[in-house]
Every structure is written in C-alpha cells, then in structure tokens.
Tab-separated table of C-alpha atoms in Angstrom:
chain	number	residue	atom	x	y	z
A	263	UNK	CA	13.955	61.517	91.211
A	264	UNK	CA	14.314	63.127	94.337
A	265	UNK	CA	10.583	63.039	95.607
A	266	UNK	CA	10.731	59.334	94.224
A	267	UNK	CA	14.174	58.679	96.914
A	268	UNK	CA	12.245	60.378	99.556
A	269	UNK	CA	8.912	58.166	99.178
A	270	UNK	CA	11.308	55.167	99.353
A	271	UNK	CA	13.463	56.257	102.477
A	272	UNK	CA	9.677	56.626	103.850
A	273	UNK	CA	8.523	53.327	103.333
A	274	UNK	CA	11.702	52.122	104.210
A	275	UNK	CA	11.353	53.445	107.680
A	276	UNK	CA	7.789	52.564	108.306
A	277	UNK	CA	9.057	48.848	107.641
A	278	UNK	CA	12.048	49.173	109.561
A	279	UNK	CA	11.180	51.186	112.499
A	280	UNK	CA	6.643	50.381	112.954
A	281	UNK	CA	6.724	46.876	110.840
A	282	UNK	CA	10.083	45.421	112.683
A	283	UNK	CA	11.048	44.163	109.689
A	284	UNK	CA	15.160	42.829	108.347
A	285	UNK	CA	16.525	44.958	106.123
A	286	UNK	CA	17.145	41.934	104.099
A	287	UNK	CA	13.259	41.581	104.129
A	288	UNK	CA	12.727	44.960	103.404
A	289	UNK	CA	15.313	44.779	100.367
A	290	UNK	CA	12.977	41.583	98.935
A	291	UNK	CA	9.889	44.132	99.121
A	292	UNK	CA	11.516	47.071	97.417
A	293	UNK	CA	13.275	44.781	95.298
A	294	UNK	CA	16.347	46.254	95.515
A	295	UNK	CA	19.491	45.730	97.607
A	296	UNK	CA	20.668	45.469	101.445
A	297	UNK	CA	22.798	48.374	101.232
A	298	UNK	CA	20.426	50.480	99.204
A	299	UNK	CA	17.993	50.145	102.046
A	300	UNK	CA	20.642	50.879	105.119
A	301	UNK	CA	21.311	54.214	102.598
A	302	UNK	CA	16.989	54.711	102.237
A	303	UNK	CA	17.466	54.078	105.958
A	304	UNK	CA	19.937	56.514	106.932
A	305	UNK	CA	18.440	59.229	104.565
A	306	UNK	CA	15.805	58.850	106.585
A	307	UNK	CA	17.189	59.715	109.787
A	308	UNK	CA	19.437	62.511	108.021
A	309	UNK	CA	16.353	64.446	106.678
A	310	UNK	CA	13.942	63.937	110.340
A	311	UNK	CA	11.868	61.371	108.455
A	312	UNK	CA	12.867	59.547	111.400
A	313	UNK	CA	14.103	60.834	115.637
A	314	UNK	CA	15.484	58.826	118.278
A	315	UNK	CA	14.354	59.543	121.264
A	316	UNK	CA	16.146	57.878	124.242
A	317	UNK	CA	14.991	58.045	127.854
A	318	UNK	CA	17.147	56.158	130.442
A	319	UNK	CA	15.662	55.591	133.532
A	320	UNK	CA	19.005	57.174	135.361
A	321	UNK	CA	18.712	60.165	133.282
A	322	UNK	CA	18.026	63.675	135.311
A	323	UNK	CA	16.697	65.425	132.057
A	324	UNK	CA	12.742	64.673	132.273
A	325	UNK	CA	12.808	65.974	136.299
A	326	UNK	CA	14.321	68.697	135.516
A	327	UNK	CA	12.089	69.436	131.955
A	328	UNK	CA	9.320	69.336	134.573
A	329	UNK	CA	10.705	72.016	137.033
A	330	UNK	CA	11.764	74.304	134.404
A	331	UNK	CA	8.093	73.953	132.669
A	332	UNK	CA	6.553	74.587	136.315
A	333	UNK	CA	8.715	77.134	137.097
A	334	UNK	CA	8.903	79.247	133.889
A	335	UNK	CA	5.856	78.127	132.057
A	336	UNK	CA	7.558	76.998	128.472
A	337	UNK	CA	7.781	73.832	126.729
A	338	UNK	CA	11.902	72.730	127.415
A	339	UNK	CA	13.987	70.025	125.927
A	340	UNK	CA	17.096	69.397	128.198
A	341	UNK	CA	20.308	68.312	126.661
A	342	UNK	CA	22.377	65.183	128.175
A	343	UNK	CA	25.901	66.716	128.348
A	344	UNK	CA	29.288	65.397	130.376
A	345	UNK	CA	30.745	68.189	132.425
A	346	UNK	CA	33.832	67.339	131.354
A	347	UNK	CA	33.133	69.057	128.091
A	348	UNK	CA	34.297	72.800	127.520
A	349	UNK	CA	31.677	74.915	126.642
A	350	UNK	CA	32.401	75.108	122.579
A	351	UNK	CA	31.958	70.955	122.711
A	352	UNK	CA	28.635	71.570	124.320
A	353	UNK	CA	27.399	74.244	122.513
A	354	UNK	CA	28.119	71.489	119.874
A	355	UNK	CA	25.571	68.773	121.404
A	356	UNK	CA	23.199	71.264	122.155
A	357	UNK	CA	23.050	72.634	118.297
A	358	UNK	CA	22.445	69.443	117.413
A	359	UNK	CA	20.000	68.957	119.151
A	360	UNK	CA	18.490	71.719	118.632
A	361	UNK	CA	18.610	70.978	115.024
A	362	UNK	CA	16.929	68.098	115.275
A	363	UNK	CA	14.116	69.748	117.337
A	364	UNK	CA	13.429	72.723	115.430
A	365	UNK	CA	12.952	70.662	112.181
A	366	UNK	CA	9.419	69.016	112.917
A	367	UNK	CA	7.889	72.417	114.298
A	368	UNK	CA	8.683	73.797	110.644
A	369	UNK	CA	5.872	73.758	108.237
A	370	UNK	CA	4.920	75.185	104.957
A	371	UNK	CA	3.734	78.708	104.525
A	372	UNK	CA	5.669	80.189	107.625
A	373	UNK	CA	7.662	83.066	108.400
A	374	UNK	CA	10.706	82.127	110.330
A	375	UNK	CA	12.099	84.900	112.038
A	376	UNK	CA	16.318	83.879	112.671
A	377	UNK	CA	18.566	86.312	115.171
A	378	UNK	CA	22.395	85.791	114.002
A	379	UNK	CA	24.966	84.702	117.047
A	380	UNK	CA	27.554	82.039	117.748
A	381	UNK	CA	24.973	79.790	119.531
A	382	UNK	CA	22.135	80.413	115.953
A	383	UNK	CA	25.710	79.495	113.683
A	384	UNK	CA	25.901	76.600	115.441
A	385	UNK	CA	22.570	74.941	115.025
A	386	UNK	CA	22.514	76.390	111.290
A	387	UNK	CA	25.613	74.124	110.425
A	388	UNK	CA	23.815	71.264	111.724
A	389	UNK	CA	19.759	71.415	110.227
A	390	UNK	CA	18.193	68.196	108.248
A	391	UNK	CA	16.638	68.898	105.270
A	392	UNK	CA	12.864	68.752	105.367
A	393	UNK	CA	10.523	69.827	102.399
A	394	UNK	CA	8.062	72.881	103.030
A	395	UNK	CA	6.623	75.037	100.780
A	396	UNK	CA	6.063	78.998	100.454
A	397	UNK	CA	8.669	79.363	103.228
A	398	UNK	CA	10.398	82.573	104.257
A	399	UNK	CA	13.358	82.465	106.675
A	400	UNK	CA	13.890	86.186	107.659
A	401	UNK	CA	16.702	88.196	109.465
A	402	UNK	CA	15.776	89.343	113.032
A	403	UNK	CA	17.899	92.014	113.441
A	404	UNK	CA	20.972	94.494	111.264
A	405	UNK	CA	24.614	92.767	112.004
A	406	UNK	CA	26.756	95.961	110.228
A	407	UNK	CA	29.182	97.270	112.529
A	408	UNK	CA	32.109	99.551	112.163
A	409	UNK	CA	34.616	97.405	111.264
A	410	UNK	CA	32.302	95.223	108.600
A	411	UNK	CA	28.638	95.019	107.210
A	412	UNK	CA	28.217	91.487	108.627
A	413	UNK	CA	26.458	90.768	105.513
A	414	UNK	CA	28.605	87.615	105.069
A	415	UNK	CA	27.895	85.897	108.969
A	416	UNK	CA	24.648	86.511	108.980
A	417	UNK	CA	23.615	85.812	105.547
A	418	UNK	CA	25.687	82.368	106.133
A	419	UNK	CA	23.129	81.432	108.799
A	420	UNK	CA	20.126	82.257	106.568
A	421	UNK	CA	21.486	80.687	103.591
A	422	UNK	CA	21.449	77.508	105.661
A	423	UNK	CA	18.250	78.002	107.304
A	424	UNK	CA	16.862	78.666	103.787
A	425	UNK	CA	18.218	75.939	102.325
A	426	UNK	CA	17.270	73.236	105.284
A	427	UNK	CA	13.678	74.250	104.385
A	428	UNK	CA	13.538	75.130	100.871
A	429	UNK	CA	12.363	78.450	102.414
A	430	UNK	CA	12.954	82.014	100.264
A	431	UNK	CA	15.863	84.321	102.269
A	432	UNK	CA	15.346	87.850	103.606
A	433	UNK	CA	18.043	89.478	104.423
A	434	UNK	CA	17.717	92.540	106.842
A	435	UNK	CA	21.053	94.773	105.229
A	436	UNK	CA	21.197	97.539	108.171
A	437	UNK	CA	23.295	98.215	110.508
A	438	UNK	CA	23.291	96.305	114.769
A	439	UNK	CA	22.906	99.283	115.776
A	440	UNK	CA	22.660	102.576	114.564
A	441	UNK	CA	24.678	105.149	115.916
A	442	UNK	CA	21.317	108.078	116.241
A	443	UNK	CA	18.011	106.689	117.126
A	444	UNK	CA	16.725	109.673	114.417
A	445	UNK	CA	18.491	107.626	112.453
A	446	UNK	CA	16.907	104.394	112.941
A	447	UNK	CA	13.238	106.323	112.739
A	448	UNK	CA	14.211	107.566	108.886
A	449	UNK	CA	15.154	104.156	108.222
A	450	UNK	CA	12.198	102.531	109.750
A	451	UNK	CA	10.410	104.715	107.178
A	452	UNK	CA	11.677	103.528	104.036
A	453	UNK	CA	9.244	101.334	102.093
A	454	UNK	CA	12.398	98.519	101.546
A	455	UNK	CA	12.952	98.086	105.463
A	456	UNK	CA	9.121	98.397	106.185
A	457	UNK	CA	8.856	95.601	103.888
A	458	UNK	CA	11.284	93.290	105.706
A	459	UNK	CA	9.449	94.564	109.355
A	460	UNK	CA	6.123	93.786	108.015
A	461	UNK	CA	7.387	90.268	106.983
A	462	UNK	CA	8.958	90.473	110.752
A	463	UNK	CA	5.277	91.236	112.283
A	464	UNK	CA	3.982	88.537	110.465
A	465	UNK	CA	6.660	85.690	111.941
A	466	UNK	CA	5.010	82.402	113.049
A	467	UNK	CA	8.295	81.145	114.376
A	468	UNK	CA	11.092	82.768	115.934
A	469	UNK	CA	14.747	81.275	116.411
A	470	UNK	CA	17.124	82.642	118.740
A	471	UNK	CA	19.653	82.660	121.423
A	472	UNK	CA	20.221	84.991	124.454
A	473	UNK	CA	23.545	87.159	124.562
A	474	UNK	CA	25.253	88.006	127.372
A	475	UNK	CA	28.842	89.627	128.161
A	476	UNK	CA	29.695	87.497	130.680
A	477	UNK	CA	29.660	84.208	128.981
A	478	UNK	CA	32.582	81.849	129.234
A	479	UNK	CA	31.794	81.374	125.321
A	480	UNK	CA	31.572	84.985	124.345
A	481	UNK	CA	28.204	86.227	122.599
A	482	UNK	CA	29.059	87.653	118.836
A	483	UNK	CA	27.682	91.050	119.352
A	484	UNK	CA	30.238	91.495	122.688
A	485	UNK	CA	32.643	90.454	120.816
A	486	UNK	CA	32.860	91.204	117.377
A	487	UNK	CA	32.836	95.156	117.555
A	488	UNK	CA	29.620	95.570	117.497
A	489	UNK	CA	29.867	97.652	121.214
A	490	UNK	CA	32.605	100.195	121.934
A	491	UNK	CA	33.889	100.603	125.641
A	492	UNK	CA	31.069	103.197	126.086
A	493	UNK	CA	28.682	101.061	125.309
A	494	UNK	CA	29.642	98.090	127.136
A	495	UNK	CA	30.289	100.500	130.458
A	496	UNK	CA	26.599	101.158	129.893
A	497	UNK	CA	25.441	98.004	129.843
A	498	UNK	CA	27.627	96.729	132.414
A	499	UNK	CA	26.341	98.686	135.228
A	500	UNK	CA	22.428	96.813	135.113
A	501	UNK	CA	21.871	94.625	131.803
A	502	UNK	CA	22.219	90.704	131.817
A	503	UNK	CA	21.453	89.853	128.398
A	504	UNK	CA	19.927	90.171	125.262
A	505	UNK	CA	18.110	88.447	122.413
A	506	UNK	CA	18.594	89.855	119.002
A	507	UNK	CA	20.260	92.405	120.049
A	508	UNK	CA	17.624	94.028	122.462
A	509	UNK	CA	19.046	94.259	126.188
A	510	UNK	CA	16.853	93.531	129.332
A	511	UNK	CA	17.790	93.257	132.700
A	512	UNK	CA	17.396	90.657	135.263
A	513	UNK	CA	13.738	91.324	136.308
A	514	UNK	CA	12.949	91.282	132.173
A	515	UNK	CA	12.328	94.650	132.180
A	516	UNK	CA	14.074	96.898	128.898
A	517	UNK	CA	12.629	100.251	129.297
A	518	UNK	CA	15.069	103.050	130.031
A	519	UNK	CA	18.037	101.301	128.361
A	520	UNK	CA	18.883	103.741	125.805
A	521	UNK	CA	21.063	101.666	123.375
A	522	UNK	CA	17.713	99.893	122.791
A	523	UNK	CA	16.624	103.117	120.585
A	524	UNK	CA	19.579	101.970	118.433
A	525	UNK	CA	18.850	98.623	117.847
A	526	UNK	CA	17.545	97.146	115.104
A	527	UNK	CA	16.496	94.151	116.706
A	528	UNK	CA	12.270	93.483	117.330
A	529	UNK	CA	11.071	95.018	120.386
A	530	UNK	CA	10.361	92.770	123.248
A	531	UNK	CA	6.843	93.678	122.837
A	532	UNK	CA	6.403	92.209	119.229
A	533	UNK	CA	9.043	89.175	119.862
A	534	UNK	CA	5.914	87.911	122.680
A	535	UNK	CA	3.483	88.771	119.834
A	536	UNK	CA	5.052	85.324	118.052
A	537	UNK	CA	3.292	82.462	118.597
A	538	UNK	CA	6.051	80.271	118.943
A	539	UNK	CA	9.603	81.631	119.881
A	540	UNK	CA	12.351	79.604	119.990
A	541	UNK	CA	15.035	79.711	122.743
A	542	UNK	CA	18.381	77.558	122.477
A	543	UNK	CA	21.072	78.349	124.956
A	544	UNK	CA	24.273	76.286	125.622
A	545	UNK	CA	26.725	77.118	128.480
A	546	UNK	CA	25.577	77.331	132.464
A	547	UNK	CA	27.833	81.147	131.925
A	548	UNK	CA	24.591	82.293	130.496
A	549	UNK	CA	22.076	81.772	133.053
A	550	UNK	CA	21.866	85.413	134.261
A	551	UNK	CA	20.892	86.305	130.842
A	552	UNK	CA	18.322	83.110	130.238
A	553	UNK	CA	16.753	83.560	133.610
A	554	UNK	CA	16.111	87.612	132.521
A	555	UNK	CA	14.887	86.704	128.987
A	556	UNK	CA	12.158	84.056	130.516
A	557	UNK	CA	11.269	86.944	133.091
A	558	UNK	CA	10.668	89.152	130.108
A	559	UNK	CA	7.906	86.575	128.726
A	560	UNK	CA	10.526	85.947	125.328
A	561	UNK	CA	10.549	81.914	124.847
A	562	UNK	CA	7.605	79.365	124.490
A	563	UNK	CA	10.361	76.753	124.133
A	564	UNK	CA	13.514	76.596	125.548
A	565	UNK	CA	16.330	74.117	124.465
A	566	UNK	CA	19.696	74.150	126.996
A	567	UNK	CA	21.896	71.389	128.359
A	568	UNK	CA	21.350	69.651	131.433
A	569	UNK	CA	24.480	71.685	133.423
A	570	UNK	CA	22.584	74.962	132.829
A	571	UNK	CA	19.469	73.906	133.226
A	572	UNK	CA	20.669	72.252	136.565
A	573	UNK	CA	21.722	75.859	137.417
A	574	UNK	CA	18.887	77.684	135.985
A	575	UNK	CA	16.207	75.118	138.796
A	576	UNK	CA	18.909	76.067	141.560
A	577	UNK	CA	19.058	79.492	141.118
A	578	UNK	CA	14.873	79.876	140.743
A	579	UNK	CA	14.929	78.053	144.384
A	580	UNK	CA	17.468	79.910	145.825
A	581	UNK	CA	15.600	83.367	144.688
C-alpha cells in the first residue's frame, strides 16, 4: 500500500509540476478525487519527490555561493534569512533547509556518518522521508559525560536520521571524551568499538556542524558538561572550534592540542578521507570556528545562512 501511495504521489507530480496539468485534470486521469490529488501532491513535496527552488533576481545568495566556492573551494547552499531573527529562529530556517538538501545526496547502500550537536538536532527534527536501501546511519563521536551517558540526545538524532532513510542505527556508546588517552587506546582495541570505527572508515557521507565556545547559540559540548573549567581554560587560550568533538585552531591546524587524545571523535585526517562531508552552520557567532574548519580541508559542502556567510566573504577579504 505504501509503495502503491508513493507511485501515485509520483505521477501526480510529473503531471502537476512537468505536464502543467489542473488538479481537476489530473483527478479525471487517476480517477480519483481533487483533494486526494492536492494530498498525492503534498506527499510529494513532504517526502523530496518534489523541491522548490526559488531564485529572485534581488536575492544576494547566488553572489555570494560563488565567492564562498572561489574562495574556499566547496560546493555551498546559502540560506535567505531576515536579520531580524534571533539566532534559535535561524538556526530553524537553516535546518530546514538543510533537511531538504541533504535528502537527495542520500542513496542506498551508504554509510552516513552523523556528529550529535544543537545545530545536527535541529536538521534531524526536520528530514523528509526518502526510501534507500542497506543504509547505515552511524554515530561520529561518544556523547557520555559526567553528569549523563548522552545515550538518550544522541541516539534521538540517529533514531531520526535512521528513520528518514530507512537506514539501520549504530550507536557509538562511549564516552566525549575520555578522561586518559591510555584509556581511549584500550578501548580503541576492543573488537565492539573497532567494529563501529571500521563502519566509521568506511563512511560515504558525513553530517555535521562546527562547535565553538563563543557562539551566541551555545554549542552542546560547551555547554552541557561535557568540558570542566580546566578544559575550557585550555582551549580558550588558541582553539576556535571543533567538529565532532575534535578542536582545531584558526589556521586548521589540531596537532599539539592535547584534549584531542581524549576524544572520541574521527581524526581530522580520516574526516577528509570522506568523500562527501557535510557542513551546516547557522549563526554569523560561529564564523571563527567555520572559517578554521574550511582551513583544515573538513567540508565538501557547506550549508549557512546568508548573515554568516556575508561575514564569512568579509572576513576572507579583510585577511
């Protein structure tokens, strides 16, 4: 029944949206009724059988998609966002669109690599169903801390990812960070985590944001106890971001930060080994940290709103 709706919202659409044709027309051809088709028609649209794409001729995004891809050398998709919007209503546009653009690069028989984070929550909550088969949406990185396991927010975000794409879940049950990097190197040796690292090294896609403490929208691992004082003292004194939990600096470079031993996010190194990586960022607060994750080589694509990426062409000039 369900592949039999999904055929039908498909032929609705091709009629619709290629043939030009009513809805009152295409209800005579299906033989069914007007509103049946405006549902075909909107199921459609709900599972990415069908995009919008709107380009107005005053709109600033496609100038500034250029620069970026000049500049930085990745494919980017530039959100239309009022700056009258505080930065949680924006990171709500941008998930959506995000959504909406990470559904068609999805195909059967991939390994989707997904870091957990406020901005990766957001675009979870708002993913369209599309069927693929022999799917696996994996965890990028631990999200225990010392106050809970975090196997409830992250697993939320893979549950949905999972479920957007029919895809099988793999959770990644350790810890952010482990408190001993001996400790990470015994764990790294156990045949259950070298199973979920080998299905890691095998990613075709990977999905994630780019942390960074000074964000007017704070980054999850800042602040949900994931860092004590110490830590963030640390960080403070030379680090600008980081993506899955890995910290870089504002050149890109990582080596020499010791709380990267800890980690249990993928080394820069094996992130650039992906063929496509996924970048969505939301709030002009997080440039700093965007500008040192493209310097580190981390993104092929790159989704932000227009306000950042505004800032992010300004700043490459004025450096």
């Amino acid at each position: 029944m369900a592949r039999s709706r999904h055929a039908d919202a498909l032929r609705a659409a091709q009629m619709y949206y290629l043939q030009d044709l009513t809805m009152d027309a295409i209800a005579r051809e299906l033989r069914t009724s007007r509103s049946t088709v405006s549902r075909l028609l909107s199921s459609a649209r709900e599972t990415g059988l069908v995009q919008v794409q709107i380009r107005s001729p005053f709109d600033t995004g496609p100038e500034l998609e250029s620069q970026i891809r000049s500049q930085f050398g990745v494919d980017v998709h530039v959100v239309p966002v009022l700056d009258t919007l505080n930065e949680a209503e924006t990171l709500d546009r941008v998930a959506m669109q995000a959504a909406r653009t990470i559904g068609p690069l999805v195909d059967s028989n991939a390994i989707i690599g997904v870091a957990w984070g406020a901005t990766l929550s957001a675009v979870s909550r708002q993913l369209t169903r599309k069927i693929t088969h022999d799917s696996i949406v994996v965890q990028l990185n631990g999200a225990g801390n010392m106050q809970t396991t975090g196997i409830t927010y992250a697993s939320d975000i893979m549950r949905r990812f999972g479920a957007a794409y029919g895809a099988r879940v793999e959770q990644f049950p350790v810890p952010a960070f482990f408190d001993h990097a001996a400790t990470k190197t015994a764990m790294w040796n156990e045949r259950s985590v070298q199973r979920i690292l080998d299905l890691q090294a095998r990613m075709s896609i990977a999905i994630f944001g780019v942390g960074t403490v000074h964000s007017d929208y704070p980054s999850h691992v800042y602040a949900g106890g994931y860092l004590d004082e110490q830590d963030l003292a640390v960080l403070a004194a030379d680090v600008v971001g980081d993506v899955a939990t890995v910290f870089f600096r504002s050149d890109g470079s990582s080596d020499g930060i010791t709380l990267n031993e800890r980690s249990t996010g993928p080394s820069h190194e094996q992130l650039r080994q992906v063929r496509r990586r996924i970048c969505v960022v939301s709030g002009a607060s997080k440039i700093n940290g965007l500008q040192g994750a493209l310097a580190a080589g981390l993104a092929t694509d790159l989704i932000l709103d227009e306000a950042s990426a505004r800032r992010l062409v300004s700043s490459a000039h004025e450096g």
